[in-house]
Short mmCIF file of C-alpha atoms in Angstrom, two decimals:
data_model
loop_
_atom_site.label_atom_id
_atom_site.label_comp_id
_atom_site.label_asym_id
_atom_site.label_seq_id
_atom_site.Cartn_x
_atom_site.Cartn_y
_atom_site.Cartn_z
CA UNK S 1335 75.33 -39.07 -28.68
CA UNK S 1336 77.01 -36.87 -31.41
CA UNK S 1337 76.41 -37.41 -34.78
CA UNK S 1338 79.16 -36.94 -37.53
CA UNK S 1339 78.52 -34.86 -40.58
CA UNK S 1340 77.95 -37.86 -42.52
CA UNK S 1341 74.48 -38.65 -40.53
CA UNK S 1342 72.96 -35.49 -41.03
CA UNK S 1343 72.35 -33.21 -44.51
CA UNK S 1344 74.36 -30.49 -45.66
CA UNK S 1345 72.46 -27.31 -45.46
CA UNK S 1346 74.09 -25.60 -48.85
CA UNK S 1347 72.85 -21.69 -50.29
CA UNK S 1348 72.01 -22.52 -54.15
CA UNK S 1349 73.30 -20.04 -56.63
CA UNK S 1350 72.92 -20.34 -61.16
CA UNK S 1351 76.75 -22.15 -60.88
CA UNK S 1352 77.08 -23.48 -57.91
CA UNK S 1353 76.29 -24.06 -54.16
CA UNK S 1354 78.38 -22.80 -51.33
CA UNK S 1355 77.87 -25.20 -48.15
CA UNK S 1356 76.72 -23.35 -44.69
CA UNK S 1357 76.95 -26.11 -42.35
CA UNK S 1358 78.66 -29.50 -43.14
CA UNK S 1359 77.05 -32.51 -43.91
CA UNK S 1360 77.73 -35.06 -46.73
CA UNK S 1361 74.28 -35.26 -48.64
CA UNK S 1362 71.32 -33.43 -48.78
CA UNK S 1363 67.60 -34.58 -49.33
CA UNK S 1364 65.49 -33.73 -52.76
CA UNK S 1365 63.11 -31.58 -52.19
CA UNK S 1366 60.61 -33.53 -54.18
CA UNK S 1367 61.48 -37.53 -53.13
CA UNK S 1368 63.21 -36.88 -50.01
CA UNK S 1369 65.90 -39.18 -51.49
CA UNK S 1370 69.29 -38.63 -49.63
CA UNK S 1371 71.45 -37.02 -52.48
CA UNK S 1372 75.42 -37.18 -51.79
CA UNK S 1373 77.15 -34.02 -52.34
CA UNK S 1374 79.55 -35.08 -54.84
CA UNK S 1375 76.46 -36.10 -57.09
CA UNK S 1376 74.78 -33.28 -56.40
CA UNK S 1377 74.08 -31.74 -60.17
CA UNK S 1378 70.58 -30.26 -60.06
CA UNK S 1379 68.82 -27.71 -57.53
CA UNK S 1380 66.97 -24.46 -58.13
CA UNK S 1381 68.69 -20.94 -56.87
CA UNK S 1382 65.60 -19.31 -57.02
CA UNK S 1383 63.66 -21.74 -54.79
CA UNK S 1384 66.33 -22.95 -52.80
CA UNK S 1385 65.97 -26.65 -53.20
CA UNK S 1386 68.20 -29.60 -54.56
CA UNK S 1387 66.77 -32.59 -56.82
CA UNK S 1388 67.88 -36.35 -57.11
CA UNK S 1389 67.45 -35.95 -61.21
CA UNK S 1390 67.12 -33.99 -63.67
CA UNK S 1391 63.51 -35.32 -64.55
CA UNK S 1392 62.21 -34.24 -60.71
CA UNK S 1393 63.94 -30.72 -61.21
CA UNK S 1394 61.91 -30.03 -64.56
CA UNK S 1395 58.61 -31.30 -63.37
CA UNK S 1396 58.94 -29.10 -60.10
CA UNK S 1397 60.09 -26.59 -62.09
CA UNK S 1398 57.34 -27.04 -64.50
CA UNK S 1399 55.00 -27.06 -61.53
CA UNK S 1400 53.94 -30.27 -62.19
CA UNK S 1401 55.54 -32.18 -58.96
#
C-alpha cells in the first residue's frame, strides 16, 4: 500500500531564515515531543542542530540544554 505525502513527515534542511524541503511530506515531528507539526505552522527549528520544535518554549529549553 502507498502512502501519500500527507502520512509521512517532510524531511526539510534547516537554515537561520528558512527551511528548504528535500522530500515531500506535510508535517514534520518535534524533535523534543514527537508532536506531528504541520508545515504551514512550522515557525521554530534549529539550523545548527537540524531539528524542528512544536513551540517556542521546547526550542529554548533544548536550546538551553535543558530538554
Amino acid at each position: 500500500m502507498l502512502m501519500s505525502s500527507a502520512d509521512r513527515p517532510a524531511k526539510l534542511q534547516y537554515g537561520p531564515n528558512g527551511f528548504r524541503v528535500l522530500s515531500g511530506g506535510h508535517f514534520v515531528l518535534c524533535a523534543v515531543t514527537g508532536e506531528k507539526i504541520p508545515l504551514e505552522e512550522l515557525r521554530y527549528w534549529s539550523a545548527e542542530l537540524q531539528e524542528p520544535y512544536a513551540t517556542a518554549e521546547i526550542a529554548t529549553k533544548r536550546l538551553l540544554g535543558k530538554a
